[in-house]
PDB file of C-alpha atoms in Angstrom:
ATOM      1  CA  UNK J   1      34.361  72.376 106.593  1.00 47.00           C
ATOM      2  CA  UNK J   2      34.937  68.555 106.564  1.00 57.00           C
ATOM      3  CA  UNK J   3      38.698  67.328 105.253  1.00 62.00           C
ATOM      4  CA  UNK J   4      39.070  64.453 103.954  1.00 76.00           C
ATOM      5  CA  UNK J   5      42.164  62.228 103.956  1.00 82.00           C
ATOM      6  CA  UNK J   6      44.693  62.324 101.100  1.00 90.00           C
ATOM      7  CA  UNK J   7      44.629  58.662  98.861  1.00 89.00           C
ATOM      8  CA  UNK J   8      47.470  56.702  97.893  1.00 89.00           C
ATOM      9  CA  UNK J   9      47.216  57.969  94.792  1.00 91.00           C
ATOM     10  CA  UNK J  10      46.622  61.625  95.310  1.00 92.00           C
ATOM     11  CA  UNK J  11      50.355  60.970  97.805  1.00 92.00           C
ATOM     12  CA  UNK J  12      51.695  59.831  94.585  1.00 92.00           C
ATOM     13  CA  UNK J  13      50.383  62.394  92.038  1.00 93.00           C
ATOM     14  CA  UNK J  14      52.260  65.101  94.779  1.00 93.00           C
ATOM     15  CA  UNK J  15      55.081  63.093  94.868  1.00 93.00           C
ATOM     16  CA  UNK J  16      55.694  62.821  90.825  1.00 92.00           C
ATOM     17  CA  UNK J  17      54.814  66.723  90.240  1.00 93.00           C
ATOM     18  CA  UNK J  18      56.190  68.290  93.790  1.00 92.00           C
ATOM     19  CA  UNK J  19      58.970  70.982  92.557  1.00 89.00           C
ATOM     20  CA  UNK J  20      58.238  70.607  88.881  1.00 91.00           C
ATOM     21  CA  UNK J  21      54.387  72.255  89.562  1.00 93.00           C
ATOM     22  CA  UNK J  22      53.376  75.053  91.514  1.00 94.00           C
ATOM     23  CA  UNK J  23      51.331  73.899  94.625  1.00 93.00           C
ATOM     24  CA  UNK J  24      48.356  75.707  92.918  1.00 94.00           C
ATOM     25  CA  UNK J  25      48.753  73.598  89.832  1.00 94.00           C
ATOM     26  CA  UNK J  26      49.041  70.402  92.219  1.00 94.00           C
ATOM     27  CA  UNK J  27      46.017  71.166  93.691  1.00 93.00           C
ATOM     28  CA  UNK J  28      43.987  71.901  90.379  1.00 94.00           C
ATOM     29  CA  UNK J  29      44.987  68.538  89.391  1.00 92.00           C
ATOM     30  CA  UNK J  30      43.584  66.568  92.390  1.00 93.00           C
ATOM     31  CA  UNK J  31      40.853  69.191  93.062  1.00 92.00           C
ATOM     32  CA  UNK J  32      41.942  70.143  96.161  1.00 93.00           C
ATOM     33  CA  UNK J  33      43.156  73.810  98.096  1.00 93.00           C
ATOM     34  CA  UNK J  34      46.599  74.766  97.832  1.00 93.00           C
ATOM     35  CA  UNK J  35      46.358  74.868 102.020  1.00 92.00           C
ATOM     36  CA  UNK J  36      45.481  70.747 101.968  1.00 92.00           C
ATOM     37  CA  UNK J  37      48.754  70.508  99.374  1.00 93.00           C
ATOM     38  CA  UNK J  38      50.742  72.777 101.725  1.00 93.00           C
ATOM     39  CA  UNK J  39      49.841  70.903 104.931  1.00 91.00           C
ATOM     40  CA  UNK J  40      50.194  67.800 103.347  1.00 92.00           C
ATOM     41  CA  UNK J  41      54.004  68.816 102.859  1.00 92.00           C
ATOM     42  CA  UNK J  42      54.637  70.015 105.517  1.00 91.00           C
ATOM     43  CA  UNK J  43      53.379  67.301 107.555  1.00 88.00           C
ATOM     44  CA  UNK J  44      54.757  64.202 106.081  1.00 88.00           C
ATOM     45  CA  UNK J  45      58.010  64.915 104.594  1.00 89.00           C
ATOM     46  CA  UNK J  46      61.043  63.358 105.439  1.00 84.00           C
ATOM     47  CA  UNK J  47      63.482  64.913 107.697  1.00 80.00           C
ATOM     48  CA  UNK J  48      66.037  65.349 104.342  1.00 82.00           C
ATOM     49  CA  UNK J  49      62.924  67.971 103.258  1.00 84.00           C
ATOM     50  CA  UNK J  50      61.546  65.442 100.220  1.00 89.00           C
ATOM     51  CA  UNK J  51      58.205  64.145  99.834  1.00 92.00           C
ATOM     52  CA  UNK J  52      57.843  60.877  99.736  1.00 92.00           C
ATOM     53  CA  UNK J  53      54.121  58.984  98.639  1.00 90.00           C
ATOM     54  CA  UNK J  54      54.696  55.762 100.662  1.00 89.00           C
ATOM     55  CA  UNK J  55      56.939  57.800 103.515  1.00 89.00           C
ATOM     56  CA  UNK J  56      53.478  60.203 103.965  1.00 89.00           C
ATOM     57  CA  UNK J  57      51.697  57.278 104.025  1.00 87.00           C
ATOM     58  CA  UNK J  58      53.013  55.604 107.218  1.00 84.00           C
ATOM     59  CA  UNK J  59      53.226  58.911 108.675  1.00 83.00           C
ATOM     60  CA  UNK J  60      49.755  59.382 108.170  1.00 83.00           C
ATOM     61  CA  UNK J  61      49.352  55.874 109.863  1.00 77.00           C
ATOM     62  CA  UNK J  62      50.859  56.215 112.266  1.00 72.00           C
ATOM     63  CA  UNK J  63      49.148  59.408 113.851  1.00 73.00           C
ATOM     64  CA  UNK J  64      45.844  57.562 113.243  1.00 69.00           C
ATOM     65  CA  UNK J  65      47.375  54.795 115.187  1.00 62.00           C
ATOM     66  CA  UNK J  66      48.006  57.061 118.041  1.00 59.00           C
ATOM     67  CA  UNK J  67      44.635  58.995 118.066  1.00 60.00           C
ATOM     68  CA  UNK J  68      42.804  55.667 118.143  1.00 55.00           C
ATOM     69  CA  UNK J  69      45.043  54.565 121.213  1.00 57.00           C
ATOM     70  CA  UNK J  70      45.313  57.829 122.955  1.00 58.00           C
ATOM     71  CA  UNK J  71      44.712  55.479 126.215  1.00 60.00           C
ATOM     72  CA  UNK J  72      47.917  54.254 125.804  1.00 61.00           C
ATOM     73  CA  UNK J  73      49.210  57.074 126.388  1.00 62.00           C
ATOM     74  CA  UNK J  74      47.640  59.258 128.692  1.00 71.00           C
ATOM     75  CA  UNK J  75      47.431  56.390 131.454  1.00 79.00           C
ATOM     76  CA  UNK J  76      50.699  56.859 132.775  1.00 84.00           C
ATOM     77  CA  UNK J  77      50.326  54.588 136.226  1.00 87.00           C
ATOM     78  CA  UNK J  78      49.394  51.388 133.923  1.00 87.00           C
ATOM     79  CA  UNK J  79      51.961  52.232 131.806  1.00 86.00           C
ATOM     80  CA  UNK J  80      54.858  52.571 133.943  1.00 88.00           C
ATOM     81  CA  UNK J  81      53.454  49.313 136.182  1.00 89.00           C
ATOM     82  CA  UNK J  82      53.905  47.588 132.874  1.00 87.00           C
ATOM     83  CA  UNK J  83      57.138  48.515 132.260  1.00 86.00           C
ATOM     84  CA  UNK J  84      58.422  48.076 135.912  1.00 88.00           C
ATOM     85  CA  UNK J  85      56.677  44.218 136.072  1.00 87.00           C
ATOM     86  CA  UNK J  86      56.751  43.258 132.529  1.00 86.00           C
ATOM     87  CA  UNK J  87      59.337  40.399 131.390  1.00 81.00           C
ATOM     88  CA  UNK J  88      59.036  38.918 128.219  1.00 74.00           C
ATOM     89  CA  UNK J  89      60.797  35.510 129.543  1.00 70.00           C
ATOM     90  CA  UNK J  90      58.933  35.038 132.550  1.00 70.00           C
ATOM     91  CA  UNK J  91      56.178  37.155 132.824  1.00 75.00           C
ATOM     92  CA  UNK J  92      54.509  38.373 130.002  1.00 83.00           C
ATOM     93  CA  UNK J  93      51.444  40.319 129.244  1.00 86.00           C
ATOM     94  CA  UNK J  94      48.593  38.189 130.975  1.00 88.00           C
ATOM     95  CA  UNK J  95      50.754  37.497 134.046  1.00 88.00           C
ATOM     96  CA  UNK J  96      51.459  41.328 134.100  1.00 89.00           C
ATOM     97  CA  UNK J  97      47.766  42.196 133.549  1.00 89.00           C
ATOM     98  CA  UNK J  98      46.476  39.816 136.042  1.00 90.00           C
ATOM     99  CA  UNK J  99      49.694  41.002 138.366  1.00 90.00           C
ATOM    100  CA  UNK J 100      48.170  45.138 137.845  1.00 90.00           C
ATOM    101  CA  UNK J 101      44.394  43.895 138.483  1.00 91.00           C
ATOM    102  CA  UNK J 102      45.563  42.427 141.506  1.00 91.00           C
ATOM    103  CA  UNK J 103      47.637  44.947 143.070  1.00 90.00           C
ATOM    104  CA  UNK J 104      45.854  48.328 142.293  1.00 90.00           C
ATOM    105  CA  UNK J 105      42.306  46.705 142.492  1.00 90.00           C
ATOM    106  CA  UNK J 106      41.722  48.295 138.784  1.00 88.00           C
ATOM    107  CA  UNK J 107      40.425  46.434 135.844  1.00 85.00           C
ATOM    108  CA  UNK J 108      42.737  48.053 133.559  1.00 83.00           C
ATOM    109  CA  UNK J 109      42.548  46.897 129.819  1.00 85.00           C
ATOM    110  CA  UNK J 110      41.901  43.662 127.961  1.00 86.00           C
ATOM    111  CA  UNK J 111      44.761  41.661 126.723  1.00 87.00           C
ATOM    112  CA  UNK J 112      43.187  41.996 123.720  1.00 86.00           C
ATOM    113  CA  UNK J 113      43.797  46.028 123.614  1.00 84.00           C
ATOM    114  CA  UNK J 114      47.397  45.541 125.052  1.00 85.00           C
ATOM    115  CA  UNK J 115      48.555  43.230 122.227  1.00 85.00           C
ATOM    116  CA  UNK J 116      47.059  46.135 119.782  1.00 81.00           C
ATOM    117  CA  UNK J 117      49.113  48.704 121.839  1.00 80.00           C
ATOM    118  CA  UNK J 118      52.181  46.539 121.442  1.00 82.00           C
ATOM    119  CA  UNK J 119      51.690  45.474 117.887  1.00 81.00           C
ATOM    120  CA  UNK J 120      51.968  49.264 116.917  1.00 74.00           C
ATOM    121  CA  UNK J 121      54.941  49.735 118.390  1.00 74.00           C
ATOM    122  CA  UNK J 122      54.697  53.110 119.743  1.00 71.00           C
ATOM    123  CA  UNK J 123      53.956  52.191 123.160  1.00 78.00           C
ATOM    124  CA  UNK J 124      55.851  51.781 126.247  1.00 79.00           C
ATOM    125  CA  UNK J 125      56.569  47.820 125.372  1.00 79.00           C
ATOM    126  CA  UNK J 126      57.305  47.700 121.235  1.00 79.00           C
ATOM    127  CA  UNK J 127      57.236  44.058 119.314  1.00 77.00           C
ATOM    128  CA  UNK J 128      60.736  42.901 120.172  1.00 73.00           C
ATOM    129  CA  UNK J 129      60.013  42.641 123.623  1.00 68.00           C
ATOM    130  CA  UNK J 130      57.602  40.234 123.007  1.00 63.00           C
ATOM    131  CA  UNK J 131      58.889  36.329 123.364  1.00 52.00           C
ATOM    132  CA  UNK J 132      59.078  34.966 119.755  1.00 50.00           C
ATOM    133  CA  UNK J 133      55.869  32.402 119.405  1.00 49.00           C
ATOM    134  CA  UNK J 134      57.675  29.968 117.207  1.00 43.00           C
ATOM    135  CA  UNK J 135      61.162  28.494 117.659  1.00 42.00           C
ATOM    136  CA  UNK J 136      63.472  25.759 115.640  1.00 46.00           C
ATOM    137  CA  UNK J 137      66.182  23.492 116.863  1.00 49.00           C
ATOM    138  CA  UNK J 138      68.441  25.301 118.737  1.00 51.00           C
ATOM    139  CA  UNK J 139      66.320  28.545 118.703  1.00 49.00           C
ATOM    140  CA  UNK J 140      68.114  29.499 115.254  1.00 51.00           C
ATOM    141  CA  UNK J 141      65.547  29.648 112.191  1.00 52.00           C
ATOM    142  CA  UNK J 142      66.291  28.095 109.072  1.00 51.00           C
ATOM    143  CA  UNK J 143      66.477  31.107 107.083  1.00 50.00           C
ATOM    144  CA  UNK J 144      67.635  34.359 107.859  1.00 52.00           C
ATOM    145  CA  UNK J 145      65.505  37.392 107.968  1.00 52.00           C
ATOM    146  CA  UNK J 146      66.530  39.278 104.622  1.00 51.00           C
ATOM    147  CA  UNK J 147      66.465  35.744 102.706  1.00 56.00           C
ATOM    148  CA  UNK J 148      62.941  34.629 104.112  1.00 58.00           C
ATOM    149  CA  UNK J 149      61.994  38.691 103.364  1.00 58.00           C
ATOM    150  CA  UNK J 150      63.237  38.789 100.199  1.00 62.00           C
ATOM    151  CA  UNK J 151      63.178  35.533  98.298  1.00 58.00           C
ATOM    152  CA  UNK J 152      66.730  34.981  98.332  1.00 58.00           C
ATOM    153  CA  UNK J 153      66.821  37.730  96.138  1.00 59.00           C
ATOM    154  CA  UNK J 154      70.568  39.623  97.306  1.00 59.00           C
ATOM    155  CA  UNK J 155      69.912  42.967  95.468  1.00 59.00           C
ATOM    156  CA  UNK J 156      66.515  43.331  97.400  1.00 65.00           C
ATOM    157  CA  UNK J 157      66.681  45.045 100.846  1.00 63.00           C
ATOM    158  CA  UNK J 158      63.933  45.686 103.095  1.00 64.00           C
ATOM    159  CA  UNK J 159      63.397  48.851 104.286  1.00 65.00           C
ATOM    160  CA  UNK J 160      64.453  48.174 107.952  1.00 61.00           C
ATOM    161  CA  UNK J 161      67.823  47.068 106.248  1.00 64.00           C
ATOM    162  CA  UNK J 162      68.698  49.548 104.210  1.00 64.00           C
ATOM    163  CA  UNK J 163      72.401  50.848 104.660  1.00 68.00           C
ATOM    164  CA  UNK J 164      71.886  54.257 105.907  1.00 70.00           C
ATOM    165  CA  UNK J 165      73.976  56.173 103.531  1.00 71.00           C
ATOM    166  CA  UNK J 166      71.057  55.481 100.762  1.00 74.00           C
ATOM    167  CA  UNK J 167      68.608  57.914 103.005  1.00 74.00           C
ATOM    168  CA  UNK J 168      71.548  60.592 101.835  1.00 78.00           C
ATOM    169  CA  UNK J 169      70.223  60.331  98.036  1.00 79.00           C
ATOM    170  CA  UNK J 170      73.704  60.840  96.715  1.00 81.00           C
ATOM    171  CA  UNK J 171      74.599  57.987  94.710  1.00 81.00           C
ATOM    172  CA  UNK J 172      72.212  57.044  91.641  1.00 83.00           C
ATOM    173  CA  UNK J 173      70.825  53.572  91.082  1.00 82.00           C
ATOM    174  CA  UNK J 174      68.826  53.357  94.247  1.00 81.00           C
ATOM    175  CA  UNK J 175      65.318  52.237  93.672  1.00 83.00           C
ATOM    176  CA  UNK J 176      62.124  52.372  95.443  1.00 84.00           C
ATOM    177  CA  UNK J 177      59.223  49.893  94.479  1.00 82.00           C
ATOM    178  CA  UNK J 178      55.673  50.145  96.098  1.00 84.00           C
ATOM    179  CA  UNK J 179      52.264  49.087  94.887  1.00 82.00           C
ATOM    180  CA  UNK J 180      49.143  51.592  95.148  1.00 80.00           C
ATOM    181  CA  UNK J 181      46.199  49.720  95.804  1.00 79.00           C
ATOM    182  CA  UNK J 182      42.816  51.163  93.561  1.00 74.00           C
ATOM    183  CA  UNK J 183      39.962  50.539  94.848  1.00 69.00           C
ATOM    184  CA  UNK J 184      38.197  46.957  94.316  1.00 64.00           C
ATOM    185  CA  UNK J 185      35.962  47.647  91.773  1.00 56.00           C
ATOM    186  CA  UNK J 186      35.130  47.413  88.522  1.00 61.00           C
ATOM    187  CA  UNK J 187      37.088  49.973  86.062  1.00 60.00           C
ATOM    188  CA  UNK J 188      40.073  50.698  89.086  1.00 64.00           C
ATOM    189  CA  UNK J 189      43.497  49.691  88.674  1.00 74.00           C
ATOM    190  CA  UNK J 190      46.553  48.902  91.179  1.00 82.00           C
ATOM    191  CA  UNK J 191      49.848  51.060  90.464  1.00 84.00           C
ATOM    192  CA  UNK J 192      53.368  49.718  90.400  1.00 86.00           C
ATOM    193  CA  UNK J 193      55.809  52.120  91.100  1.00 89.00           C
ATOM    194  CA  UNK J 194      59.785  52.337  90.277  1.00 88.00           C
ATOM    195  CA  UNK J 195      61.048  55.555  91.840  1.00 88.00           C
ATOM    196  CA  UNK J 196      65.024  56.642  91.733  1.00 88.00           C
ATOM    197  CA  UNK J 197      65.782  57.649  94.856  1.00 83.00           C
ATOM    198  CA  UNK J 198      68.536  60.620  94.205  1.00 85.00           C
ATOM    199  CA  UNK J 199      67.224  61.730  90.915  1.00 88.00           C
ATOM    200  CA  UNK J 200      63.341  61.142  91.563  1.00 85.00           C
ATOM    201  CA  UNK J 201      62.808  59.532  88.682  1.00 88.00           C
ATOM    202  CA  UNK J 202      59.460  57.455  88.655  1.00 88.00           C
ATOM    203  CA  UNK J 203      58.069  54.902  86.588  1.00 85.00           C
ATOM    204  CA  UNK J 204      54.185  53.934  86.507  1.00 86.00           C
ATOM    205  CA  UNK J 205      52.563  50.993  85.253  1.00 85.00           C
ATOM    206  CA  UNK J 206      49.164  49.738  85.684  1.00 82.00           C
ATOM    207  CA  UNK J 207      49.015  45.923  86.769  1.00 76.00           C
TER     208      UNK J 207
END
């Protein structure tokens, strides 16, 4: 039997109904078994128990991520020569590379592959120990990170800034915002979402 991945949407739909509906009722709705609703809970909830659309989402990502770059991985030699000779300063990934190729007499993997690798930061080297590309006068940018982020806009936190103690859901007044993507074609529509984040409160709008 072939499964097919949950959409955005379908996340959502679970998300809006999950504790109000039966899991049998869920799946009626989205015309799927209760077992693909069960899993699907069970899988990408938080660690607080609560099912989150967008949470599930980068969960879901971010296992893909790691079956496409199994490699990564399982190649523990290259791996722990990288993080042994690797130094962001002075020597970074091609010197490293070239510095592995030489040594072990292995071809080992492009650059190309390695920056991939790095860019999903579940490897052995993660984005911040890569040297910053671009620097300003005195290595200080012009804007912070939560300004340049957010528009200026001091109510607005990004996710990686978030004080902690609103992952407890205690206090209401917390909001969520996300945007579902439909599909580009004629007769879909993109969702905005506004979701409470103690009481679960969400609000829908087509845009």
């Amino acid at each position: 039997m072939n499964y097919t991945q949950l959409k955005p949407e379908e996340r959502l739909i679970i998300q809006i109904h999950y504790g109000i509906k039966t899991l049998k009722e869920i799946g009626k709705m989205l015309k799927r078994s209760v077992s693909t609703i069960s899993r699907e809970i069970k899988r990408n909830s938080n660690i607080y128990g609560c099912y989150d659309a967008s949470y599930a989402h980068k969960k879901m990502r971010i296992r893909q991520c790691y079956s496409r770059n199994h490699n990564a991985y399982s190649d523990k030699a290259f791996n722990d020569f990288f993080v042994k000779n690797y130094e962001k300063n002075y020597h970074g990934v091609e010197a490293t590379l070239k510095l592995y190729q030489e040594k072990t007499n292995k071809k080992g993997y492009s650059v190309k592959t390695i920056y991939k690798w790095i860019k999903s930061n579940i490897w052995v080297l993660k984005m911040n120990n890569r040297l910053r590309k671009a620097y300003v006068k005195n290595g200080k940018r012009k804007t912070d990170y939560k300004v340049r982020l957010t528009n200026g806009n001091k109510y607005v936190y990004p996710i990686a800034m978030r004080p902690k103690d609103i992952d407890k859901r205690e206090k209401w007044g917390h909001w969520e915002i996300d945007l579902v993507i439909g599909r580009k074609m004629k007769g879909h529509h993109n969702l905005l979402t506004l979701t409470e984040r103690k009481t679960r409160f969400t609000y829908i709008k087509r845009v």
